[in-house]
């Protein structure tokens, strides 16, 4: 920073000399520049590999001791040093799934309204609001979830859920339980609120770039707004839509503070979504500082490794989905 | 042009910031410590007062007891702090010296309709059964039997515990182990355990929040948190079968009977102590230092700091609902410092006459 000004003037004085100089030094500079950029690009790869390797080394004692049992075990006992990752892994997946289940349709609705139906003078304020929401730190959502949402939810919503949905066949067990206000469902709901701005903003942006020609043509043929969105916007913007959903999912899977506040942080597996659970990220946030003993720490690191793997699988699946979609597209036309 | 102007401002502001940061260590030799979160408020208050007096500051990072133990073993700090006292074997293995600084008490905070501060009476066996999930309702006959004059609702009990590893949990589960054989065999005693039931809150503040949020809940917190948040708490029957209320006096009563002199590393756990006034869930927080000091001058500063705290910090501690040690115990602690030596075997700490 200190010699920012100096670099700039240097550039200006050097530049004309280069033009008059031989082309060899020119290509050498190019070469150097290319190598530097390549180095930075590979640095990312290197970092990724380094993180993976250090997570693996850290998790080795736990991997050796528990083997594959770690994934299937609900034990989490720092006294006897027996650990299993099932509760946090399930918690992470379930809360993220709830979040997406709610956030995707809502975001889709927001994006559709903003691009197709919104009066022009509302477009900008609404769009900016959504972008602002995306910028709120997660701890704020967590605190809001604990102090505002959870009490209201436990008093007004959960008794209703318990008495109405809890007695239904098949899905009943998921929705019966005491109205504590803190639990897996609450965490999923807070997460959905957190990821909606992300998904909605991306969806709006990609719907925005759908060529007007295509849409107008469809309207000209008598298509309804829904048909235009369904048959023109969505297929045209599918890469962006999937990308937006993945961005939201990525945030939901790795979210730490907001989830810690409302999930209940309990290492026991319940069928009911109203009961407290745990997620990988919140387990790490809660227990890493005071974890004593090799196996305990190693088990926590192994959980981190799983979080890494889950994120990796999710991204890979998204890429596969896109490849398959585009292949199908090719066949149809 | 604009970029140049911007980077220049940035340069100057960075330079000024650097000046500020590099200037601080010039003022004094700061001692460094890290560990337990429980005593953090009192350590920082003491540090503030001590710095005003002597110009020597304390850089204390409340990174957790486990991390504090790791840091002192790695010798990156002058002292470590832990809520869980280390055993004699561990201390000897790592060449560490251990001594307590302050005490604190824990209460069972409750949120039951119509029941206010100090109305509900509980005993150890009941608490263990609640935390084991065996007693599920507030109007359980066992609770009613202890509280015949209270109108207890037919409400589900929601157990709240700590989600993070914590010295508070260590003291609480230690108490439960002493009062319930079933707890001892099924769950055990540690900074975090596998809770049979309940919801986990992060930190004392998290548990206090949950208790306030969730109707029908019960949770263990440092006395200060119940006091500051004005949460109702229960009275307890202690070891002698006497009903006691949480207070500085009763925490001290629990410490008074303890045999500090003969406990290696002052490893005294003050739960379920005998004595008519002893509050049953009391505990101390500890400091860890290396017995052989590479830098005796720094070690001396650390000891001087704590000696000053013992002598002058009692009132500050009480303001924050911690309990200072009585002078007799302090004397024993300071005598024990004779074993902290430089590499040449010269004791770091000189007789307390110099301090007074």
XYZ file of C-alpha atoms in Angstrom:
689
model
C 0.000 0.000 0.000
C 2.801 2.302 0.958
C 4.176 2.816 -2.520
C 0.932 2.489 -4.430
C 1.563 5.836 -6.038
C 5.118 4.948 -6.980
C 4.100 1.769 -8.765
C 1.647 3.700 -10.841
C 4.212 6.248 -12.055
C 6.721 3.514 -12.693
C 4.253 1.736 -14.914
C 3.744 4.860 -16.974
C 7.432 5.543 -17.508
C 8.206 1.936 -18.225
C 5.464 1.367 -20.714
C 6.832 3.441 -23.652
C 10.238 1.851 -23.298
C 8.682 -1.518 -23.716
C 7.115 -0.602 -27.014
C 10.470 0.464 -28.457
C 12.308 -2.514 -26.921
C 12.881 -5.880 -28.586
C 9.921 -8.274 -28.654
C 11.907 -10.869 -26.709
C 11.676 -9.025 -23.416
C 8.063 -8.408 -24.198
C 7.327 -12.094 -24.466
C 9.400 -12.745 -21.396
C 7.244 -10.350 -19.422
C 4.207 -12.132 -20.777
C 5.666 -15.417 -19.722
C 6.358 -14.196 -16.230
C 2.886 -12.768 -15.949
C 1.349 -15.986 -17.158
C 3.358 -18.001 -14.689
C 2.370 -15.752 -11.836
C -1.310 -16.054 -12.632
C -0.926 -19.792 -13.043
C 0.805 -19.966 -9.690
C -2.101 -18.170 -8.030
C -4.600 -20.467 -9.679
C -2.723 -23.545 -8.563
C -2.266 -22.064 -5.124
C -6.011 -22.478 -4.620
C -5.751 -26.117 -5.566
C -2.759 -26.539 -3.311
C -4.599 -24.928 -0.399
C -7.565 -27.214 -0.931
C -5.321 -30.246 -0.935
C -3.462 -28.978 2.129
C -6.723 -28.472 4.035
C -7.903 -31.931 3.098
C -4.609 -33.535 4.071
C -4.367 -31.718 7.407
C -7.991 -32.588 8.216
C -7.230 -36.196 7.383
C -4.090 -36.276 9.524
C -5.969 -34.606 12.387
C -8.800 -37.100 12.087
C -6.513 -40.114 11.849
C -6.619 -41.157 15.527
C -10.422 -41.109 15.472
C -10.556 -42.820 12.086
C -8.306 -45.563 13.423
C -10.215 -45.983 16.647
C -13.795 -45.899 15.392
C -13.451 -46.760 11.704
C -16.720 -46.746 9.811
C -18.703 -46.989 13.038
C -18.207 -43.269 13.417
C -20.768 -42.506 10.737
C -23.430 -44.799 12.147
C -22.986 -44.145 15.852
C -25.020 -41.706 17.923
C -22.598 -41.861 20.842
C -20.904 -38.636 21.859
C -19.376 -39.292 25.206
C -16.350 -37.230 26.251
C -16.177 -39.113 29.557
C -15.604 -42.552 28.047
C -14.074 -41.138 24.846
C -16.545 -42.789 22.517
C -17.665 -40.639 19.634
C -19.935 -40.998 16.642
C -20.929 -38.520 14.018
C -24.461 -39.597 13.130
C -26.328 -36.921 15.082
C -24.433 -33.897 13.715
C -24.268 -35.302 10.180
C -28.019 -35.973 10.130
C -28.645 -32.594 11.745
C -26.632 -30.791 9.082
C -28.399 -32.598 6.250
C -31.893 -32.259 7.708
C -31.648 -28.572 8.588
C -30.211 -27.799 5.145
C -32.958 -29.822 3.480
C -35.677 -27.977 5.427
C -34.028 -24.690 4.521
C -33.976 -25.464 0.802
C -37.477 -26.928 0.838
C -38.801 -23.592 2.008
C -36.300 -21.214 0.456
C -36.368 -22.458 -3.131
C -40.084 -21.952 -3.829
C -40.149 -18.647 -1.951
C -37.058 -17.365 -3.758
C -38.498 -18.495 -7.051
C -41.651 -16.539 -6.320
C -39.658 -13.448 -5.377
C -37.532 -13.660 -8.517
C -40.571 -14.258 -10.719
C -42.434 -11.311 -9.241
C -39.445 -9.004 -9.548
C -38.715 -9.840 -13.161
C -42.146 -10.449 -14.624
C -44.837 -8.726 -12.606
C -43.325 -6.016 -10.464
C -44.199 -2.403 -11.315
C -41.055 -0.618 -12.472
C -40.911 1.816 -9.529
C -40.961 -1.012 -6.977
C -38.332 -3.096 -8.715
C -35.324 -1.232 -7.459
C -36.276 -0.779 -3.781
C -37.378 -4.402 -3.509
C -34.255 -5.670 -5.239
C -31.999 -3.597 -3.001
C -33.826 -4.830 0.095
C -33.117 -8.411 -0.853
C -29.452 -7.656 -1.434
C -29.306 -5.922 1.938
C -30.842 -8.942 3.632
C -28.106 -11.094 2.131
C -25.542 -8.918 3.879
C -26.850 -9.332 7.434
C -24.331 -11.235 9.586
C -25.518 -14.689 10.555
C -25.230 -14.045 14.283
C -27.988 -11.460 13.968
C -30.259 -14.103 12.496
C -29.269 -16.417 15.326
C -30.082 -13.883 18.004
C -33.328 -12.954 16.335
C -34.118 -16.650 16.095
C -33.513 -17.230 19.795
C -35.026 -14.095 21.276
C -37.869 -13.307 18.904
C -38.699 -16.260 16.721
C -38.294 -19.182 19.139
C -40.645 -17.859 21.862
C -43.361 -16.999 19.355
C -42.850 -20.264 17.530
C -43.082 -22.327 20.727
C -46.203 -20.537 21.920
C -48.168 -20.124 18.710
C -46.927 -22.590 16.098
C -45.519 -25.660 17.777
C -48.583 -26.650 19.830
C -50.598 -26.451 16.619
C -48.021 -28.485 14.689
C -47.957 -31.072 17.469
C -51.729 -31.471 17.693
C -52.557 -31.255 13.982
C -49.599 -32.662 12.059
C -48.319 -34.845 14.880
C -51.279 -37.206 14.673
C -51.140 -37.707 10.922
C -50.027 -41.081 9.609
C -46.530 -41.364 8.092
C -45.386 -37.799 8.714
C -46.832 -37.664 12.240
C -43.712 -38.755 14.120
C -41.741 -35.931 12.495
C -44.041 -33.309 13.943
C -44.923 -34.510 17.403
C -43.057 -33.272 20.393
C -42.919 -30.743 23.184
C -43.150 -27.061 22.223
C -39.685 -25.919 23.283
C -39.231 -23.538 20.369
C -35.638 -24.675 19.991
C -34.897 -27.598 17.752
C -34.142 -28.934 14.296
C -37.247 -27.416 12.707
C -36.517 -23.964 14.134
C -32.941 -24.203 12.876
C -34.201 -25.179 9.418
C -36.639 -22.262 9.366
C -33.999 -19.738 10.414
C -31.648 -21.145 7.791
C -34.329 -20.832 5.132
C -34.797 -17.163 6.004
C -31.043 -16.718 5.780
C -30.614 -18.331 2.375
C -33.699 -16.843 0.700
C -31.945 -13.533 -0.128
C -29.021 -15.396 -1.688
C -31.115 -17.658 -3.872
C -33.631 -14.930 -4.738
C -30.935 -12.430 -5.724
C -29.186 -14.895 -8.002
C -32.448 -16.104 -9.544
C -33.557 -12.541 -10.210
C -30.250 -11.738 -11.868
C -30.360 -14.734 -14.151
C -34.035 -14.208 -15.022
C -33.141 -10.602 -15.827
C -30.758 -11.667 -18.596
C -33.276 -13.860 -20.411
C -33.567 -12.153 -23.831
C -36.690 -10.055 -24.131
C -37.125 -11.293 -27.689
C -37.787 -14.831 -26.430
C -40.220 -13.727 -23.755
C -42.084 -11.299 -25.977
C -42.384 -13.974 -28.619
C -43.893 -16.356 -26.121
C -46.307 -13.705 -24.867
C -47.126 -12.979 -28.519
C -48.081 -16.607 -28.971
C -50.545 -16.258 -26.126
C -48.462 -17.760 -23.293
C -49.405 -16.816 -19.736
C -46.851 -15.327 -17.340
C -46.476 -18.708 -15.669
C -45.916 -20.431 -19.000
C -43.266 -17.884 -19.934
C -41.443 -18.376 -16.642
C -41.802 -22.141 -16.806
C -40.860 -22.614 -20.466
C -38.632 -19.661 -21.312
C -37.014 -18.251 -18.150
C -36.308 -21.491 -16.332
C -34.733 -23.449 -19.187
C -32.734 -20.435 -20.330
C -31.439 -19.619 -16.881
C -31.170 -23.107 -15.390
C -27.418 -22.969 -14.832
C -27.824 -19.783 -12.863
C -30.833 -21.110 -10.974
C -29.027 -24.269 -9.926
C -25.989 -22.162 -9.090
C -28.096 -19.918 -6.859
C -29.626 -22.881 -5.072
C -26.182 -24.376 -4.535
C -24.929 -21.096 -3.143
C -27.814 -21.134 -0.676
C -27.235 -24.777 0.168
C -23.541 -24.120 0.712
C -24.380 -21.403 3.174
C -26.953 -23.565 4.940
C -24.606 -26.535 5.349
C -21.763 -24.528 6.775
C -23.788 -22.082 8.856
C -22.529 -22.044 12.413
C -23.658 -19.286 14.727
C -27.297 -18.953 13.715
C -27.782 -22.703 13.976
C -25.980 -22.976 17.307
C -28.407 -20.493 18.782
C -31.556 -22.364 17.901
C -30.836 -26.040 17.200
C -30.614 -27.078 20.854
C -27.118 -28.601 20.684
C -28.135 -32.002 21.909
C -26.260 -35.127 20.884
C -29.259 -37.364 20.675
C -31.120 -38.524 17.633
C -34.850 -37.871 17.500
C -37.289 -38.582 14.722
C -39.265 -35.491 15.631
C -38.169 -32.232 14.066
C -39.418 -30.370 17.128
C -36.740 -31.968 19.291
C -33.259 -30.507 19.740
C -30.422 -31.841 17.618
C -26.998 -30.763 16.480
C -25.158 -29.875 13.306
C -21.525 -30.407 12.395
C -20.685 -26.733 12.309
C -22.331 -25.969 15.638
C -20.752 -29.005 17.312
C -17.346 -27.718 16.244
C -18.114 -24.183 17.362
C -19.360 -25.388 20.731
C -16.847 -27.998 21.686
C -13.530 -27.310 20.036
C -12.251 -24.795 22.570
C -12.746 -26.954 25.631
C -12.074 -30.330 24.072
C -9.457 -32.187 26.085
C -7.802 -35.362 24.897
C -6.532 -36.665 21.584
C -9.528 -38.729 20.590
C -12.038 -35.977 21.403
C -10.222 -33.396 19.286
C -9.579 -35.910 16.563
C -13.279 -36.806 16.445
C -14.170 -33.139 16.078
C -11.683 -32.830 13.223
C -13.190 -35.911 11.628
C -16.565 -34.150 11.748
C -14.896 -31.255 9.935
C -13.643 -33.696 7.344
C -17.182 -34.944 6.848
C -18.443 -31.402 6.433
C -15.819 -30.957 3.749
C -16.851 -34.171 2.029
C -20.565 -33.341 2.215
C -19.945 -29.938 0.638
C -17.843 -31.590 -2.031
C -20.526 -34.181 -2.822
C -23.217 -31.512 -2.989
C -21.183 -29.452 -5.436
C -20.368 -32.501 -7.533
C -24.051 -33.467 -7.656
C -24.962 -29.966 -8.788
C -22.406 -30.127 -11.586
C -23.690 -33.567 -12.620
C -27.248 -32.261 -12.633
C -26.260 -29.428 -14.933
C -24.399 -31.739 -17.293
C -27.387 -34.066 -17.464
C -29.775 -31.165 -18.029
C -27.749 -29.808 -20.918
C -27.436 -33.258 -22.454
C -31.204 -33.720 -22.308
C -31.568 -30.342 -23.915
C -29.379 -31.474 -26.782
C -31.530 -34.556 -27.382
C -34.773 -32.672 -27.350
C -33.913 -30.183 -30.024
C -5.268 10.418 -9.935
C -8.085 9.230 -7.825
C -6.331 5.939 -7.130
C -3.166 7.715 -6.110
C -5.083 9.903 -3.702
C -6.859 6.929 -2.242
C -3.782 4.814 -1.757
C -2.033 7.746 -0.143
C -4.806 8.122 2.430
C -4.699 4.408 2.969
C -0.953 4.549 3.417
C -1.167 7.263 6.000
C -3.949 5.627 7.921
C -2.093 2.316 7.882
C 1.058 4.012 9.075
C -0.851 5.692 11.888
C -2.457 2.435 12.901
C 0.942 0.767 12.942
C 2.253 3.510 15.191
C -0.583 2.936 17.614
C -0.108 -0.810 17.707
C 3.641 -0.862 17.986
C 3.576 1.806 20.648
C 1.651 -0.206 23.241
C 4.322 -2.745 24.279
C 6.722 0.110 24.934
C 4.755 1.146 27.991
C 5.136 -1.998 30.048
C 5.976 -5.640 30.129
C 2.618 -7.323 29.785
C 2.086 -10.754 31.218
C 0.116 -13.183 29.126
C -2.349 -15.839 30.082
C -5.039 -17.868 28.422
C -7.693 -20.402 29.250
C -10.910 -20.644 31.208
C -13.803 -18.405 30.296
C -15.450 -18.582 33.727
C -12.944 -16.315 35.553
C -12.445 -13.989 32.584
C -14.604 -11.143 33.969
C -12.727 -11.012 37.277
C -9.267 -11.447 35.709
C -9.915 -8.562 33.374
C -11.197 -6.421 36.217
C -8.170 -7.230 38.344
C -5.912 -6.597 35.374
C -7.438 -3.177 34.871
C -6.937 -2.192 38.499
C -3.459 -3.699 38.631
C -2.400 -1.861 35.521
C -3.629 1.437 36.880
C -1.521 0.795 39.960
C 1.665 -0.714 38.557
C 1.600 -0.085 34.815
C 1.914 -3.790 34.156
C -0.874 -5.136 32.037
C -2.326 -8.581 31.653
C -3.216 -9.957 28.282
C -5.712 -12.692 29.122
C -7.435 -14.614 26.380
C -10.497 -16.589 27.388
C -10.068 -19.359 24.861
C -11.354 -22.149 27.073
C -9.747 -24.370 29.712
C -8.733 -27.092 27.281
C -7.013 -24.654 24.978
C -5.414 -22.904 27.959
C -3.880 -26.193 29.128
C -2.537 -26.809 25.623
C -1.056 -23.323 25.426
C 0.744 -23.542 28.749
C 2.128 -26.957 27.826
C 3.444 -25.392 24.619
C 4.867 -22.504 26.713
C 3.352 -19.823 24.490
C 1.931 -17.998 27.526
C 3.069 -17.162 31.044
C 0.171 -18.910 32.729
C -2.741 -21.089 31.779
C -6.134 -21.054 33.438
C -8.450 -23.991 33.911
C -11.727 -24.527 35.701
C -11.049 -28.214 35.919
C -8.151 -28.890 38.280
C -5.572 -31.212 36.752
C -4.676 -34.376 38.616
C -1.339 -34.849 40.335
C -0.097 -37.219 37.631
C -0.853 -34.836 34.791
C 0.725 -31.953 36.662
C 3.906 -33.917 37.300
C 4.082 -35.210 33.762
C 4.043 -31.688 32.350
C 6.052 -30.077 35.137
C 3.193 -27.775 36.064
C 2.245 -26.007 39.266
C -1.410 -25.401 40.026
C -3.155 -23.005 42.382
C -6.708 -21.657 42.745
C -7.630 -17.977 42.423
C -11.311 -17.486 43.140
C -14.385 -19.562 43.809
C -17.861 -19.453 42.471
C -21.158 -21.135 43.065
C -23.657 -22.576 40.683
C -27.406 -22.450 41.018
C -30.272 -24.242 39.365
C -32.197 -21.612 37.490
C -35.830 -22.441 36.852
C -38.686 -21.132 34.797
C -41.920 -22.407 36.277
C -45.130 -20.423 36.276
C -45.893 -18.834 39.609
C -42.672 -19.839 41.318
C -40.251 -17.092 42.219
C -36.696 -16.827 43.496
C -35.860 -19.248 46.284
C -39.316 -20.824 46.606
C -38.564 -24.193 45.100
C -36.556 -26.640 47.208
C -34.506 -29.425 45.648
C -31.961 -31.963 46.769
C -29.144 -33.726 44.964
C -31.017 -36.931 44.222
C -33.890 -34.988 42.652
C -31.576 -32.910 40.480
C -29.812 -36.049 39.282
C -33.128 -37.716 38.460
C -34.297 -34.637 36.553
C -31.052 -34.540 34.561
C -31.278 -38.302 33.971
C -34.744 -37.786 32.499
C -36.390 -39.927 35.183
C -38.460 -37.074 36.573
C -40.337 -35.571 33.664
C -43.000 -33.303 35.161
C -42.903 -30.481 37.637
C -45.734 -32.039 39.653
C -43.870 -35.321 40.046
C -44.613 -36.750 43.520
C -40.922 -36.570 44.443
C -40.799 -32.804 43.846
C -44.166 -32.240 45.502
C -42.959 -34.132 48.574
C -40.144 -31.627 49.104
C -42.410 -28.686 48.307
C -45.788 -29.394 49.909
C -46.657 -25.702 50.145
C -46.081 -24.921 46.440
C -48.611 -25.255 43.646
C -46.555 -27.101 41.045
C -48.019 -27.201 37.528
C -48.597 -30.299 35.448
C -45.858 -29.124 33.112
C -43.100 -30.941 31.296
C -39.561 -30.303 32.584
C -37.133 -29.154 29.899
C -33.572 -29.787 30.998
C -31.014 -27.197 29.887
C -27.300 -27.947 29.916
C -24.152 -26.495 28.412
C -23.438 -27.266 24.784
C -19.784 -26.298 25.033
C -17.182 -27.975 27.156
C -17.029 -26.076 30.426
C -15.670 -25.978 33.922
C -19.187 -25.149 35.050
C -20.277 -28.525 33.705
C -17.320 -30.193 35.382
C -18.380 -28.879 38.788
C -22.051 -29.649 38.209
C -21.508 -33.220 36.995
C -19.021 -33.753 39.819
C -21.805 -32.857 42.244
C -24.262 -35.179 40.494
C -21.731 -38.033 40.679
C -21.456 -37.524 44.420
C -25.203 -37.525 45.018
C -26.315 -40.180 42.547
C -24.639 -43.503 41.919
C -26.704 -43.918 38.793
C -25.372 -40.647 37.372
C -21.853 -41.748 38.214
C -22.177 -45.046 36.376
C -24.277 -43.855 33.461
C -22.966 -40.395 32.673
C -19.904 -39.487 34.702
C -17.938 -36.332 35.439
C -16.191 -34.171 32.846
C -16.175 -30.766 31.178
C -18.737 -32.154 28.757
C -20.726 -35.341 29.029
C -23.276 -37.295 27.061
C -26.449 -35.772 28.427
C -29.336 -38.239 28.690
C -31.893 -35.488 28.014
C -32.149 -31.804 27.359
C -31.193 -28.843 25.278
C -27.718 -27.327 25.123
C -27.026 -23.607 25.430
C -23.666 -22.048 24.638
C -21.971 -20.562 27.660
C -23.519 -19.506 30.960
C -25.303 -16.774 29.052
C -26.755 -19.303 26.602
C -28.134 -21.471 29.393
C -29.552 -18.431 31.192
C -31.241 -17.323 27.945
C -32.736 -20.733 27.306
C -34.105 -20.946 30.840
C -35.783 -17.583 30.350
C -37.140 -18.552 26.923
C -38.425 -22.053 27.557
C -41.367 -22.490 29.943
C -40.887 -25.338 32.408
C -37.120 -25.377 32.071
C -34.307 -25.917 34.547
C -30.621 -25.167 33.978
C -27.393 -24.822 35.930
C -25.600 -21.478 35.719
C -23.022 -19.493 37.602
C -24.751 -17.664 40.423
C -23.856 -14.302 38.850
C -25.845 -15.090 35.723
C -28.992 -15.952 37.647
C -28.520 -12.851 39.773
C -27.921 -10.456 36.882
C -30.743 -11.812 34.764
C -33.066 -11.984 37.741
C -33.969 -15.599 37.089
C -35.643 -17.701 39.753
C -33.432 -20.330 41.339
C -33.957 -23.208 43.711
C -32.795 -23.646 47.301
C -30.848 -26.827 47.910
C -30.476 -29.321 50.706
C -26.756 -29.739 51.298
C -24.582 -32.602 52.473
C -25.706 -32.142 56.090
C -29.354 -32.111 55.045
C -29.711 -28.390 55.749
C -31.613 -26.115 53.392
C -29.240 -23.424 52.075
C -29.518 -20.485 49.756
C -26.828 -19.419 47.300
C -24.758 -16.581 48.733
C -21.155 -15.509 48.959
C -21.153 -16.538 52.611
C -22.419 -20.021 51.888
C -19.933 -20.533 49.026
C -17.157 -19.598 51.431
C -18.560 -21.994 53.986
C -18.070 -24.785 51.479
C -14.431 -23.754 50.982
C -13.690 -23.310 54.671
C -13.989 -26.982 55.548
C -11.790 -28.140 52.704
C -8.314 -29.467 53.354
C -6.283 -27.270 50.996
C -2.972 -27.987 52.617
C -2.801 -31.669 51.830
C -4.384 -31.694 48.381
C -1.737 -32.098 45.689
C -1.982 -29.164 43.287
C -4.785 -27.772 45.466
C -7.009 -30.214 43.676
C -9.990 -29.669 45.916
C -13.402 -29.936 44.426
C -15.885 -28.131 46.595
C -19.039 -29.993 45.703
C -21.250 -31.543 48.352
C -18.963 -30.346 51.147
C -20.027 -31.003 54.725
C -21.016 -28.086 56.947
C -24.361 -26.611 57.949
C -24.052 -23.600 55.631
C -22.090 -25.127 52.746
C -23.640 -24.502 49.347
C -23.361 -27.877 47.634
C -22.387 -26.791 44.078
C -19.276 -24.717 44.628
C -16.015 -24.765 42.737
C -12.737 -22.953 42.284
C -10.879 -21.902 39.176
C -7.190 -22.603 38.760
C -3.943 -21.207 37.375
C -1.266 -23.349 35.772
C 2.412 -22.398 35.609
C 5.577 -24.242 34.774
C 7.619 -25.320 37.771
C 10.844 -24.564 35.953
C 10.731 -21.087 34.512
C 12.764 -20.112 31.456
C 12.049 -16.489 32.226
C 11.936 -16.000 36.012
C 11.334 -12.254 35.721
C 8.062 -12.788 33.888
C 7.015 -15.555 36.267
C 7.623 -13.228 39.173
C 5.376 -10.626 37.569
C 2.619 -13.227 37.242
C 2.933 -14.238 40.887
C 3.049 -10.615 41.983
C -0.125 -10.007 40.016
C -1.991 -12.815 41.750
C -0.557 -11.925 45.153
C -1.905 -8.425 44.645
C -5.284 -9.878 43.636
C -5.487 -12.055 46.752
C -4.654 -9.065 48.918
C -6.674 -6.342 47.204
C -9.071 -7.995 44.756
C -11.564 -9.500 47.170
C -14.111 -6.742 46.934
C -13.900 -6.613 43.155
C -14.479 -10.360 43.090
C -17.517 -10.083 45.334
C -19.002 -7.380 43.140
C -18.975 -9.899 40.302
C -20.374 -12.655 42.552
C -17.109 -14.549 42.755
C -15.855 -15.590 46.141
C -12.360 -14.652 47.305
C -10.311 -17.084 49.359
C -9.954 -16.522 53.092
C -6.456 -15.329 54.171
C -5.536 -18.700 55.660
C -5.935 -20.402 52.308
C -4.124 -17.584 50.516
C -1.146 -18.070 52.828
C -1.027 -21.766 51.948
C -1.213 -20.932 48.250
C 1.577 -18.377 48.419
C 3.745 -20.772 50.405
C 3.328 -23.312 47.649
C 4.890 -20.924 45.140
C 8.294 -21.775 46.595
C 8.407 -24.707 44.190
C 8.327 -22.433 41.137
C 11.979 -22.005 40.313
C 14.300 -20.639 37.673
C 16.493 -23.002 35.662
C 19.236 -22.667 38.269
C 16.872 -23.781 40.994
C 16.387 -20.388 42.597
C 12.801 -19.821 43.761
C 11.100 -17.147 41.688
C 8.810 -15.948 44.441
C 10.426 -14.165 47.357
C 8.768 -14.134 50.756
C 5.483 -12.225 50.812
C 7.074 -9.573 53.039
C 8.242 -7.890 49.849
C 4.694 -7.753 48.550
C 3.138 -6.220 51.620
